[in-house]
CSV table of C-alpha atoms and ligand atoms in Angstrom, one decimal:
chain,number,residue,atom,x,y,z
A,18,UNK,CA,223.7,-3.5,-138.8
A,19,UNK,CA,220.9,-4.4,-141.1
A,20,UNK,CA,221.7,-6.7,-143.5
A,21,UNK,CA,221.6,-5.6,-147.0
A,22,UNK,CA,219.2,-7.3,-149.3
A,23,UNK,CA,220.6,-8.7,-152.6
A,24,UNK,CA,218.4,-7.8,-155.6
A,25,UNK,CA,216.6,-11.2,-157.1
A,26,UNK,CA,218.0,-12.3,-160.2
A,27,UNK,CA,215.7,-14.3,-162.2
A,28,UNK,CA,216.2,-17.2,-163.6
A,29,UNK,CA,216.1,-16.7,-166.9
A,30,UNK,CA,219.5,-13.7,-166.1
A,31,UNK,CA,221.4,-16.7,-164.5
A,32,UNK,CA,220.8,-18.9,-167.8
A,33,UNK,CA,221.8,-16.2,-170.0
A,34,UNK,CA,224.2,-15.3,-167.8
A,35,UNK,CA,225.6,-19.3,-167.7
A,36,UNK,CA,225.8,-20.2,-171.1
A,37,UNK,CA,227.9,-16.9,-171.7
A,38,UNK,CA,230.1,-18.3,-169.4
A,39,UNK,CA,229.7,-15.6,-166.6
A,40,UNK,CA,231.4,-16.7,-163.2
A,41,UNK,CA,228.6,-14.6,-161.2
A,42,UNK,CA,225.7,-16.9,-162.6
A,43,UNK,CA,227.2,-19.8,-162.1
A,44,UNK,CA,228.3,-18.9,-158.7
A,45,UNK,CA,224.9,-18.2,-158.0
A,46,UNK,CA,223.4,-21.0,-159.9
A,47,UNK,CA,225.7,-23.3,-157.6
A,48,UNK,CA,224.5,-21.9,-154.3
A,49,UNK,CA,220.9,-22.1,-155.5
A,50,UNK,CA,221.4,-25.6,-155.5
A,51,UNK,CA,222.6,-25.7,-152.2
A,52,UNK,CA,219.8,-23.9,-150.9
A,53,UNK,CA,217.7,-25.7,-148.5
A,54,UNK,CA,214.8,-23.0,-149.5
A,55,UNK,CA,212.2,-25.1,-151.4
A,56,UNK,CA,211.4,-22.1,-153.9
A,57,UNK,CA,215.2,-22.2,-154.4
A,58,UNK,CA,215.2,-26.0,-155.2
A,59,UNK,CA,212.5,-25.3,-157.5
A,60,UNK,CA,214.3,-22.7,-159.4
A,61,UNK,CA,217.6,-25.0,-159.8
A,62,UNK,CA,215.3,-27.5,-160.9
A,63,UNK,CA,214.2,-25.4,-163.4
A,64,UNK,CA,217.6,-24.4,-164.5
A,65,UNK,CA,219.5,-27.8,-164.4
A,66,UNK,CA,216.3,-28.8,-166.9
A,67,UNK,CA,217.1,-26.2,-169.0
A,68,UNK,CA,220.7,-26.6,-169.5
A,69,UNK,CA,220.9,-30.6,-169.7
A,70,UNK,CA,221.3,-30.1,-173.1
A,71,UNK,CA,224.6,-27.9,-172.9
A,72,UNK,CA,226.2,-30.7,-170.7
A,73,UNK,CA,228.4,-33.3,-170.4
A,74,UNK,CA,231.2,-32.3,-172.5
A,75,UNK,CA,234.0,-32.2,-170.4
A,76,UNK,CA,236.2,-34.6,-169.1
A,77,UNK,CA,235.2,-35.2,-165.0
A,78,UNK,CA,238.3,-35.8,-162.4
A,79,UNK,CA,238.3,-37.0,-159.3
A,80,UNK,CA,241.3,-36.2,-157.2
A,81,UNK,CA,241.9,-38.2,-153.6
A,82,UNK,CA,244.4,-38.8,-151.5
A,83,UNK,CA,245.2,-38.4,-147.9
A,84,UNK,CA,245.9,-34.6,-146.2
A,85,UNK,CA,249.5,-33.9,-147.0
A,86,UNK,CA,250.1,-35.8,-150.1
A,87,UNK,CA,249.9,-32.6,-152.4
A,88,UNK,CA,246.3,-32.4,-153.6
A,89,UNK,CA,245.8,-28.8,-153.8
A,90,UNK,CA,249.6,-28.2,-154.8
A,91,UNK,CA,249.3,-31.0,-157.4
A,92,UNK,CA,245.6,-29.3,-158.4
A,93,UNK,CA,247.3,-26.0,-158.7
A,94,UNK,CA,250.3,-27.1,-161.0
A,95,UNK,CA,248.1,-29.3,-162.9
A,96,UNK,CA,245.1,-26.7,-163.5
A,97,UNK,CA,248.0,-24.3,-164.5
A,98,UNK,CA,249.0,-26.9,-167.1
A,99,UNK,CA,246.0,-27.1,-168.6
A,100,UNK,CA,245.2,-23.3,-168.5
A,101,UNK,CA,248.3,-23.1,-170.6
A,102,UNK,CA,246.7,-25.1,-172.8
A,103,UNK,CA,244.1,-23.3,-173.4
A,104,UNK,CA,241.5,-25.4,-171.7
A,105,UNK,CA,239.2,-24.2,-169.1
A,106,UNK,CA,238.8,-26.0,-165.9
A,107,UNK,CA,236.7,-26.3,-162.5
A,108,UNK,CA,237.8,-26.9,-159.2
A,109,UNK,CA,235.2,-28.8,-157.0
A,110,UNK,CA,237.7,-28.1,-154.0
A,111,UNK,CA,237.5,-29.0,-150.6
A,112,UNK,CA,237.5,-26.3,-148.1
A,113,UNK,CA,239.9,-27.1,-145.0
A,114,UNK,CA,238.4,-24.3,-143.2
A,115,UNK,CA,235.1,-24.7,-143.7
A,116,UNK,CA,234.6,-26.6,-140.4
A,117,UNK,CA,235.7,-23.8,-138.0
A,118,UNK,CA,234.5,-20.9,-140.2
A,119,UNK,CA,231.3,-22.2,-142.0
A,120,UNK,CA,232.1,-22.2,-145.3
A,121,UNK,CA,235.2,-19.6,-145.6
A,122,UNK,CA,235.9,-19.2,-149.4
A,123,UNK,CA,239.3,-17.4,-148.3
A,124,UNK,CA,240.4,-20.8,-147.4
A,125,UNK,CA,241.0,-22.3,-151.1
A,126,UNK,CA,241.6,-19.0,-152.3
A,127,UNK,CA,245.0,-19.1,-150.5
A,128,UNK,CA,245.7,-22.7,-151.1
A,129,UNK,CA,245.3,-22.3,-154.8
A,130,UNK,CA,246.5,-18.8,-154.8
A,131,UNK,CA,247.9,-18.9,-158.7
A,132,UNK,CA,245.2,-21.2,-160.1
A,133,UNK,CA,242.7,-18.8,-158.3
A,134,UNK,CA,243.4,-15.7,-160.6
A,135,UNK,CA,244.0,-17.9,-163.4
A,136,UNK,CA,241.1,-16.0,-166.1
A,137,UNK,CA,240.3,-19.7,-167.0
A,138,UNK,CA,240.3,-21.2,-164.0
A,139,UNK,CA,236.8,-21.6,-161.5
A,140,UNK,CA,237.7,-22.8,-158.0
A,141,UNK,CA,234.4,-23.6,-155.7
A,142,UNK,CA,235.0,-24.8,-152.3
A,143,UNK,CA,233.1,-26.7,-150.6
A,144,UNK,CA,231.9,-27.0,-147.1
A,145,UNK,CA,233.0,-30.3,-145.5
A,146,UNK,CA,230.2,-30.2,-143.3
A,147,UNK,CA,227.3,-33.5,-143.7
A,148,UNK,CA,229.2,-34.5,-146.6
A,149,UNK,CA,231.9,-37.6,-147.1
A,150,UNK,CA,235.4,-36.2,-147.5
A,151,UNK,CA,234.8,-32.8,-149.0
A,152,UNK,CA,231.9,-33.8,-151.7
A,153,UNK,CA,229.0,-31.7,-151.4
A,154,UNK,CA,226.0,-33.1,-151.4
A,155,UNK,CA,225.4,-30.9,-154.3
A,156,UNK,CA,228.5,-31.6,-156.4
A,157,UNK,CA,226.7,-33.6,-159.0
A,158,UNK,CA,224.7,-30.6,-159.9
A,159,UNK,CA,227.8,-28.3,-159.8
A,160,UNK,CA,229.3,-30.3,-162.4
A,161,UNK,CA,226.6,-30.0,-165.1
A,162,UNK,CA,226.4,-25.9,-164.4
A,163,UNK,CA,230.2,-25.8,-165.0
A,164,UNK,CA,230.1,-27.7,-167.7
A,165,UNK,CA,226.8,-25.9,-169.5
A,166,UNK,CA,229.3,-22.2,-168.5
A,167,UNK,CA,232.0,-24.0,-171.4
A,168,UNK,CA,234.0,-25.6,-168.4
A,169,UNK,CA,236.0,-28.4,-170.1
A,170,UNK,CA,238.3,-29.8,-167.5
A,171,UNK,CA,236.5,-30.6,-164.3
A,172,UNK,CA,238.6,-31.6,-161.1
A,173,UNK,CA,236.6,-32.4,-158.0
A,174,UNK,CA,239.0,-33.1,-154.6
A,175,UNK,CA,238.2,-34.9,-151.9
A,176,UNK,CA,240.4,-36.6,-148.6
A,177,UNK,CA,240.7,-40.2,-148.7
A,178,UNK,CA,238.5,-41.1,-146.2
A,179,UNK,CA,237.2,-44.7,-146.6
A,180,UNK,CA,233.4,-43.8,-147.7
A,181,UNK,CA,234.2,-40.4,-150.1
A,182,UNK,CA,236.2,-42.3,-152.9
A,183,UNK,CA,232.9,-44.9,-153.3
A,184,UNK,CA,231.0,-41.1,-153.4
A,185,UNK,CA,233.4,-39.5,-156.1
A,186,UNK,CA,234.0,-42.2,-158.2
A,187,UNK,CA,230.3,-42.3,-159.2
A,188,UNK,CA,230.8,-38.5,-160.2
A,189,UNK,CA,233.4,-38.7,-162.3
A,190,UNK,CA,235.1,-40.4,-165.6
A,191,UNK,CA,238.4,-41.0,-163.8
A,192,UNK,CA,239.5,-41.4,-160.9
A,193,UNK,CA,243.2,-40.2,-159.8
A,194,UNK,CA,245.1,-41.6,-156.4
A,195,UNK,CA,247.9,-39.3,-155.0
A,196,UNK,CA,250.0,-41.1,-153.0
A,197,UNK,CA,253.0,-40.2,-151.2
A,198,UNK,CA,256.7,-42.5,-151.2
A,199,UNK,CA,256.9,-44.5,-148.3
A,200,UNK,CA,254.6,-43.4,-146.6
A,201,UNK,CA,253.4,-47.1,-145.5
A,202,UNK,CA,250.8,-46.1,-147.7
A,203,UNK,CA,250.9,-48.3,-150.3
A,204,UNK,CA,249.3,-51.1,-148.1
A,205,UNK,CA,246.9,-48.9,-146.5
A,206,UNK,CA,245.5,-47.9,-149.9
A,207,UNK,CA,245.2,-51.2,-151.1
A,208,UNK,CA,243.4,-52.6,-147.8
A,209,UNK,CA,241.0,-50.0,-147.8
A,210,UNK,CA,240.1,-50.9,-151.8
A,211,UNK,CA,240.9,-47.6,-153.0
A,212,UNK,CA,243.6,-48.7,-155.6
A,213,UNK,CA,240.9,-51.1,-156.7
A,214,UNK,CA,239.0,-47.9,-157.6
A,215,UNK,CA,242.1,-45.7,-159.6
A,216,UNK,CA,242.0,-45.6,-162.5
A,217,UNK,CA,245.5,-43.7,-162.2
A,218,UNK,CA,247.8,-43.7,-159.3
A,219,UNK,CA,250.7,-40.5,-159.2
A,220,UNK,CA,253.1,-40.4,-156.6
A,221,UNK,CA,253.5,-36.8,-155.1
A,222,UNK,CA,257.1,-34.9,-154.5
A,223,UNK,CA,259.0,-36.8,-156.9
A,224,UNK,CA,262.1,-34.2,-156.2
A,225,UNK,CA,265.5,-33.4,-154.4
A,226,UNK,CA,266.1,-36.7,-151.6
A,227,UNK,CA,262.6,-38.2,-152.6
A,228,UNK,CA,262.5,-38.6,-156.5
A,229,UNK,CA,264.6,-42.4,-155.6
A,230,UNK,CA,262.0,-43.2,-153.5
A,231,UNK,CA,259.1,-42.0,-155.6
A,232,UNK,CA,260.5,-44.6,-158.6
A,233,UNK,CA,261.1,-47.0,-156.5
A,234,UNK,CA,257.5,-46.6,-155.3
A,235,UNK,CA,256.5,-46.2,-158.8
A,236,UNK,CA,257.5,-49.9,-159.7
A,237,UNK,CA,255.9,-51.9,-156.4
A,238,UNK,CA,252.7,-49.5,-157.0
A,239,UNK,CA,252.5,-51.1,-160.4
A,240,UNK,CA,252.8,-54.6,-159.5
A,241,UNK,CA,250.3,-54.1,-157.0
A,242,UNK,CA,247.7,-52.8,-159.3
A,243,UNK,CA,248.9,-56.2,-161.9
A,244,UNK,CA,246.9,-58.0,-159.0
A,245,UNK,CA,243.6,-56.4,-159.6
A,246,UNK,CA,241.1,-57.8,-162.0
A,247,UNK,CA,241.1,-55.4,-165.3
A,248,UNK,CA,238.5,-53.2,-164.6
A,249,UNK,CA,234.8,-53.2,-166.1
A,250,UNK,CA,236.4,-50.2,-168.2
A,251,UNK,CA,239.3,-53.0,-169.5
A,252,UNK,CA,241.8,-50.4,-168.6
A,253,UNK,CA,245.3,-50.9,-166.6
A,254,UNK,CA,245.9,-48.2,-164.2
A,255,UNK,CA,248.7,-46.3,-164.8
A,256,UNK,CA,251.1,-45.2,-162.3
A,257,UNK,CA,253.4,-41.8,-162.6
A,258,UNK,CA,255.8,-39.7,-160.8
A,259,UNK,CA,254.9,-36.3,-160.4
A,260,UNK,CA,256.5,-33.0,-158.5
A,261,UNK,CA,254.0,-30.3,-158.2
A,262,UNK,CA,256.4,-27.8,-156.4
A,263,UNK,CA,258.5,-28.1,-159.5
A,264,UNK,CA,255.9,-28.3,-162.1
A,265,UNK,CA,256.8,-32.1,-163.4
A,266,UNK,CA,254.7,-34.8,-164.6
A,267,UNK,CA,251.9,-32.5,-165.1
A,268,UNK,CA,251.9,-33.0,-168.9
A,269,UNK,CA,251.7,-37.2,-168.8
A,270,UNK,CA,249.0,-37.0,-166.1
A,271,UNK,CA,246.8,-35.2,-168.9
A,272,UNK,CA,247.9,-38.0,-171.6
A,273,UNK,CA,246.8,-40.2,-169.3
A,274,UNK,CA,243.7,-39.2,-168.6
A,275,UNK,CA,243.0,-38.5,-172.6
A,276,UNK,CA,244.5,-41.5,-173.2
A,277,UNK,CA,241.8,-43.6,-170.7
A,278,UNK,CA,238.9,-40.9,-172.4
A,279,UNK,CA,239.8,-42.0,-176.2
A,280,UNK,CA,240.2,-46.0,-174.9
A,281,UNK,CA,236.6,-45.8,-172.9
A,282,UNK,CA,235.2,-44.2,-175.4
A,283,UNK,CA,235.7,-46.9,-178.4
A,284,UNK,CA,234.9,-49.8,-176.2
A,285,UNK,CA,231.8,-47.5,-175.4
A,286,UNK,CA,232.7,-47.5,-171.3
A,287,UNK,CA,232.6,-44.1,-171.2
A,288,UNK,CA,229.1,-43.6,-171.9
A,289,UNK,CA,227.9,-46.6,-170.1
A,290,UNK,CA,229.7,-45.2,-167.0
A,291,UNK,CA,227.6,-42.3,-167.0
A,292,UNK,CA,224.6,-43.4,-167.8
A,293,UNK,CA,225.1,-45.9,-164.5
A,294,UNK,CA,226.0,-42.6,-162.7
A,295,UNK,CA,222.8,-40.8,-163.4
A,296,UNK,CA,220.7,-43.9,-162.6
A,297,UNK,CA,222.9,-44.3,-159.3
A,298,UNK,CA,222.3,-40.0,-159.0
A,299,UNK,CA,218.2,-40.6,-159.0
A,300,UNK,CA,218.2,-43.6,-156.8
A,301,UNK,CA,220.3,-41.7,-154.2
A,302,UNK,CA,218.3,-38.6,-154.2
A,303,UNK,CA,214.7,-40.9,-154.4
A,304,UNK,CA,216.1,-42.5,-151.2
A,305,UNK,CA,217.2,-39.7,-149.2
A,306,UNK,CA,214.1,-37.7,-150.2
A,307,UNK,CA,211.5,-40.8,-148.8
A,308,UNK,CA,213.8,-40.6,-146.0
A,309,UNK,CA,213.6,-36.8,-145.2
A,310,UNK,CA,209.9,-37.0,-146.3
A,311,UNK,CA,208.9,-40.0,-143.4
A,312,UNK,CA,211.4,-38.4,-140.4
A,313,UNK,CA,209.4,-35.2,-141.4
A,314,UNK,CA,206.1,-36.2,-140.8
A,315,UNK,CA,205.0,-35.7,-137.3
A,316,UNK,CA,202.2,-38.5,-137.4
A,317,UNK,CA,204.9,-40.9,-138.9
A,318,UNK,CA,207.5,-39.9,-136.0
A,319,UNK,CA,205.8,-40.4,-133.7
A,320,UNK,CA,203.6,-43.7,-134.7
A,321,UNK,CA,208.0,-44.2,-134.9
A,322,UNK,CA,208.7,-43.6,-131.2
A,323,UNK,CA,205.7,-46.1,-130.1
A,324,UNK,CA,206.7,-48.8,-132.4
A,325,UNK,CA,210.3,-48.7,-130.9
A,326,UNK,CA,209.0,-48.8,-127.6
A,327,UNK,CA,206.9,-51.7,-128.5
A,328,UNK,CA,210.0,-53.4,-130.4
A,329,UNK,CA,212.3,-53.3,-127.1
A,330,UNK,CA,209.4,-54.4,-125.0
A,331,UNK,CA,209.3,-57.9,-127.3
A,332,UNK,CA,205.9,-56.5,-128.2
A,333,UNK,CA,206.3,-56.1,-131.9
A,334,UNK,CA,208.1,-57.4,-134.7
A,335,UNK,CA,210.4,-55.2,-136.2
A,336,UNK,CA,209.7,-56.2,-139.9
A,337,UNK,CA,206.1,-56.2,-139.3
A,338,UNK,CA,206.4,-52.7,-137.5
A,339,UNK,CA,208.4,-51.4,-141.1
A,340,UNK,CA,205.5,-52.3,-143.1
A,341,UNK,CA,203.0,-51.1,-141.2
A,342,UNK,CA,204.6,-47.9,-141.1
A,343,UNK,CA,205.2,-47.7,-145.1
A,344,UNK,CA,201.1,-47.6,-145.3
A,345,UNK,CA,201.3,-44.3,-143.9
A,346,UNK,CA,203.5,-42.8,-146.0
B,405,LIG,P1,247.0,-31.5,-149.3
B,405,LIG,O1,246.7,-31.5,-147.9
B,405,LIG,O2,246.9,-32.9,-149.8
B,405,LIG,O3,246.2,-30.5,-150.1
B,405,LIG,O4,248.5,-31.1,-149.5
B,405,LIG,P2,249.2,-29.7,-149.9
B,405,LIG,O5,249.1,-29.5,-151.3
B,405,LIG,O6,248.7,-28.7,-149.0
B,405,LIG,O7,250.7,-30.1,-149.6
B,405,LIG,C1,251.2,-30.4,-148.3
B,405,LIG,C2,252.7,-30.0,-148.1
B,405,LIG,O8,253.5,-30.7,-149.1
B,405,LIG,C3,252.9,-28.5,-148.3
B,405,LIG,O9,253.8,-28.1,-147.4
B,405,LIG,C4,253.5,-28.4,-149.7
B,405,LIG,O10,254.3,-27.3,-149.9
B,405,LIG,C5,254.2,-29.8,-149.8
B,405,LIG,N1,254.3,-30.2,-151.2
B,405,LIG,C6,253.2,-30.4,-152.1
B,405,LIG,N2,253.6,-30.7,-153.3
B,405,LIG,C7,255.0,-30.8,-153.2
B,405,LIG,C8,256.0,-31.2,-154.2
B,405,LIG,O11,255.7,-31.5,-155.3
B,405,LIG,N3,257.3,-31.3,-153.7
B,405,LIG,C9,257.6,-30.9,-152.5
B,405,LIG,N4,258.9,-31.0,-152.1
B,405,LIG,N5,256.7,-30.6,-151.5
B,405,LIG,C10,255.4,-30.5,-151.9
């Protein structure tokens, strides 16, 4: 079957189409930032350029915790919460299936089945694929499309998975822990230095035979977190008792997070936190770029392949072999 050619849509369309809030542009904004076509990059270059100045008002979430706590449940009745109040929000979701499929969008569509037909509600999964924990290597540039499209809330997911929470918390304003009852996990989280990290820890399924547990896991979570240092924000993480399945919680999860926003706003946190983030954003992509740009270069790969040769024979200094290699670049 021959494949059926889209028509081009300039983009000048998509950034019309974007600041009316049209889900099709931003969808297609989004994948032209994915794109690993160079005329594409240029394009969502172009774009992001254009639309800086329509971002950065919403309030960014990060949302981790290990598969089966209740992130995409706990997603679900907290994006329905804040539909009903009138706010629109993004879902930066992770896409279970995307590993075996490719990228299936079906996959989130039927875990957040109610959030997904929600009129205010934008769900994007994400492949899992060369990314840490579900973050896209894109998701920064997501972000500031959904937020220039009048997005106000934005949630991006991700499994706890050592490295990813290091990843999202530099993309977001706070960070949110899901963590189960007794799930031994209280001392995993805390020797992996994600608690460290939370700005808010909620225990999941806080109903029927587990709410006990889920209080009584609410009180040793919060002595824990009294060990930490106060964070460079001079905030105390809050810990809460949610059930997603019966729509609890959802309500003082929001106050907490607008709480932390008002708080790192006067002490001036909030910005500072961001502007960090975009420095850490451009040092990231400088790096990665020099790296892409020497593996790429034939002459340099290979000058690369003689020099290690020459290192494992005792023939060449390693450091020595570095800088000579950086002249060519
Ligand atoms: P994820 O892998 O972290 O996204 O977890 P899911 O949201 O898919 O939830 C895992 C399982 O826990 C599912 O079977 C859910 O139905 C169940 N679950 C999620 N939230 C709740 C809750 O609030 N209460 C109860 N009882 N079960 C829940």
């Amino acid at each position: 079957m021959k494949k059926q050619l889209r028509p081009t849509v300039s983009t000048r369309e998509i950034y019309d189409g974007i600041i009316s809030g049209e889900i099709l542009s931003l969808s297609r904004a989004i994948t032209l930032t994915e794109s690993q076509k160079a005329s594409d990059q240029i394009k969502a270059d172009r774009l992001l350029m254009q639309l800086l100045p329509r971002t950065g008002n919403s309030i960014r979430i990060g949302i981790t915790g290990s598969p089966g706590v209740g992130k995409s449940t706990f997603i679900e009745a907290f994006g329905k919460h804040l539909t009903s109040l009138g706010k629109k929000i993004a879902v930066m979701a992770i896409d279970p299936s995307s590993e075996k499929t490719k990228g299936s969008i079906l996959g989130d569509k039927t875990r957040m089945a109610e959030l997904a037909t929600d009129p205010l509600a934008f769900i994007r999964p994400s492949a899992t694929q060369n990314s840490l924990g579900g973050v896209a290597e894109k998701t920064r540039e997501s972000i500031l499309l959904c937020e220039a499209a009048g997005f106000d809330v934005i949630l991006v997911e991700t499994v706890g998975v050592g490295q990813s929470e290091t990843a999202v918390r530099n993309l977001v304003d706070f960070f949110l822990l899901l963590q189960l009852a007794g799930a031994g996990d209280e001392l995993q989280g805390i020797k992996k230095g994600i608690m460290e990290m939370a700005d808010g820890v909620v225990i999941t399924k806080a109903d029927g035979e587990n709410e006990k547990k889920a209080k009584l896991a609410q009180v040793q979570f919060q002595h824990a977190l009294h060990l930490f240092q106060p964070s460079d924000a001079d905030w105390r993480p809050k810990v809460l008792i949610t059930s997603a399945a019966q729509h609890k919680g959802m309500a003082e999860v929001w106050k907490m997070i607008e709480d932390y926003k008002v708080h790192t706003q006067q002490n001036h946190f909030f910005n500072k936190n961001r502007e960090q983030q975009k420095l850490i954003w451009f040092h990231e992509r400088m790096e990665s770029m020099l790296r892409k740009k020497i593996f790429e270069s034939g002459r340099i790969a290979s000058k690369i392949t003689l020099m290690e040769q020459k290192i494992k024979q005792g023939q060449l200094v390693p450091s020595a072999a570095a800088k000579e290699l950086l002249k060519l670049v």
